[in-house]
Amino acid sequence: MNKRVLLVEDEPNIIEAIRFILSRDGWTVETHLDGATAVDMVTAAAPDVLVLDVMLPGKSGFEILKELRALSATAALPVLMLTAKGQGRDRELAERYGVTRYMTKPFSNAEVLEAVNALQTGGR
């Protein structure tokens, strides 16, 4: 089974780390850097799991998540939000907009791999 993840992230070091750990586990990893066009990227070819940064150029991850949840095609898409913003209000906002799982940076490789695999199989 081909497992596809879309990583919307603008930090090259994080992109490479996540690409490495997920690819090694059999995931096809596609990346996108721009928040302004992220919704179009997701809807053009919906991944099995979306990994979404909060702070992106053009549009925040919160705005992207809100837009995706409003579309019937992506309303149930599993979304792992990665962020350096660990304040309670940020987590609450993500949950209000329908995030599936929320993880703060820094994170371990094992945490990301476990989270993405759990989301792909319907877990949290």
GROMACS .gro file of C-alpha atoms in nm, residues 17-124:
model
  108
   17ALA     CA    1   1.440   1.525   0.903
   18ILE     CA    2   1.073   1.436   0.856
   19ARG     CA    3   1.127   1.325   0.495
   20PHE     CA    4   1.407   1.093   0.608
   21ILE     CA    5   1.221   0.923   0.894
   22LEU     CA    6   0.895   0.880   0.702
   23SER     CA    7   1.058   0.767   0.375
   24ARG     CA    8   1.255   0.505   0.567
   25ASP     CA    9   0.920   0.373   0.696
   26GLY     CA   10   0.772   0.342   0.346
   27TRP     CA   11   0.594   0.677   0.314
   28THR     CA   12   0.595   0.884  -0.003
   29VAL     CA   13   0.668   1.234   0.127
   30GLU     CA   14   0.564   1.539  -0.072
   31THR     CA   15   0.651   1.885   0.054
   32HIS     CA   16   0.507   2.232   0.012
   33LEU     CA   17   0.657   2.555   0.145
   34ASP     CA   18   0.389   2.820   0.094
   35GLY     CA   19   0.089   2.867   0.318
   36ALA     CA   20  -0.092   3.078   0.058
   37THR     CA   21  -0.123   2.786  -0.186
   38ALA     CA   22  -0.132   2.494   0.059
   39VAL     CA   23  -0.508   2.435   0.038
   40ASP     CA   24  -0.485   2.409  -0.341
   41MET     CA   25  -0.199   2.160  -0.306
   42VAL     CA   26  -0.398   1.943  -0.064
   43THR     CA   27  -0.716   1.946  -0.269
   44ALA     CA   28  -0.534   1.872  -0.597
   45ALA     CA   29  -0.417   1.533  -0.468
   46ALA     CA   30  -0.532   1.462  -0.114
   47PRO     CA   31  -0.266   1.282   0.090
   48ASP     CA   32  -0.334   1.010   0.346
   49VAL     CA   33  -0.199   1.239   0.619
   50LEU     CA   34  -0.119   1.611   0.627
   51VAL     CA   35   0.165   1.739   0.846
   52LEU     CA   36   0.115   2.111   0.887
   53ASP     CA   37   0.335   2.380   1.040
   54VAL     CA   38   0.164   2.674   1.210
   55MET     CA   39   0.397   2.957   1.106
   56LEU     CA   40   0.415   2.964   0.728
   57PRO     CA   41   0.465   3.236   0.468
   58GLY     CA   42   0.143   3.359   0.309
   59LYS     CA   43  -0.109   3.194   0.543
   60SER     CA   44  -0.092   3.036   0.886
   61GLY     CA   45  -0.145   2.669   0.951
   62PHE     CA   46  -0.451   2.763   1.156
   63GLU     CA   47  -0.609   2.936   0.854
   64ILE     CA   48  -0.521   2.642   0.629
   65LEU     CA   49  -0.673   2.394   0.875
   66LYS     CA   50  -0.992   2.599   0.903
   67GLU     CA   51  -1.029   2.611   0.523
   68LEU     CA   52  -0.964   2.238   0.484
   69ARG     CA   53  -1.224   2.147   0.746
   70ALA     CA   54  -1.483   2.360   0.561
   71LEU     CA   55  -1.439   2.152   0.242
   72SER     CA   56  -1.623   1.821   0.222
   73ALA     CA   57  -1.330   1.653   0.042
   74THR     CA   58  -1.085   1.733   0.324
   75ALA     CA   59  -1.313   1.761   0.626
   76ALA     CA   60  -1.192   1.427   0.764
   77LEU     CA   61  -0.830   1.441   0.644
   78PRO     CA   62  -0.595   1.344   0.930
   79VAL     CA   63  -0.386   1.650   1.022
   80LEU     CA   64  -0.081   1.654   1.245
   81MET     CA   65   0.006   2.010   1.336
   82LEU     CA   66   0.371   2.073   1.425
   83THR     CA   67   0.457   2.399   1.591
   84ALA     CA   68   0.700   2.586   1.808
   85LYS     CA   69   0.393   2.758   1.952
   86GLY     CA   70   0.318   2.547   2.256
   87GLN     CA   71   0.092   2.787   2.444
   88GLY     CA   72  -0.244   2.656   2.554
   89ARG     CA   73  -0.436   2.907   2.344
   90ASP     CA   74  -0.261   2.784   2.028
   91ARG     CA   75  -0.353   2.425   2.104
   92GLU     CA   76  -0.712   2.531   2.179
   93LEU     CA   77  -0.734   2.718   1.848
   94ALA     CA   78  -0.601   2.415   1.659
   95GLU     CA   79  -0.854   2.191   1.832
   96ARG     CA   80  -1.137   2.435   1.760
   97TYR     CA   81  -1.045   2.424   1.389
   98GLY     CA   82  -1.038   2.045   1.388
   99VAL     CA   83  -0.677   1.932   1.421
  100THR     CA   84  -0.641   1.558   1.462
  101ARG     CA   85  -0.316   1.574   1.657
  102TYR     CA   86  -0.097   1.859   1.783
  103MET     CA   87   0.275   1.829   1.849
  104THR     CA   88   0.520   2.094   1.966
  105LYS     CA   89   0.876   2.141   1.845
  106PRO     CA   90   1.126   2.012   1.928
  107PHE     CA   91   0.998   1.660   1.872
  108SER     CA   92   1.168   1.325   1.846
  109ASN     CA   93   1.181   1.124   1.526
  110ALA     CA   94   0.998   0.840   1.702
  111GLU     CA   95   0.714   1.074   1.807
  112VAL     CA   96   0.656   1.198   1.452
  113LEU     CA   97   0.670   0.849   1.303
  114GLU     CA   98   0.430   0.711   1.564
  115ALA     CA   99   0.188   1.003   1.516
  116VAL     CA  100   0.179   0.983   1.136
  117ASN     CA  101   0.134   0.605   1.138
  118ALA     CA  102  -0.143   0.632   1.399
  119LEU     CA  103  -0.323   0.899   1.195
  120GLN     CA  104  -0.301   0.692   0.879
  121THR     CA  105  -0.471   0.400   1.051
  122GLY     CA  106  -0.743   0.614   1.202
  123GLY     CA  107  -0.591   0.668   1.545
  124ARG     CA  108  -0.490   0.987   1.723
   0.00000   0.00000   0.00000
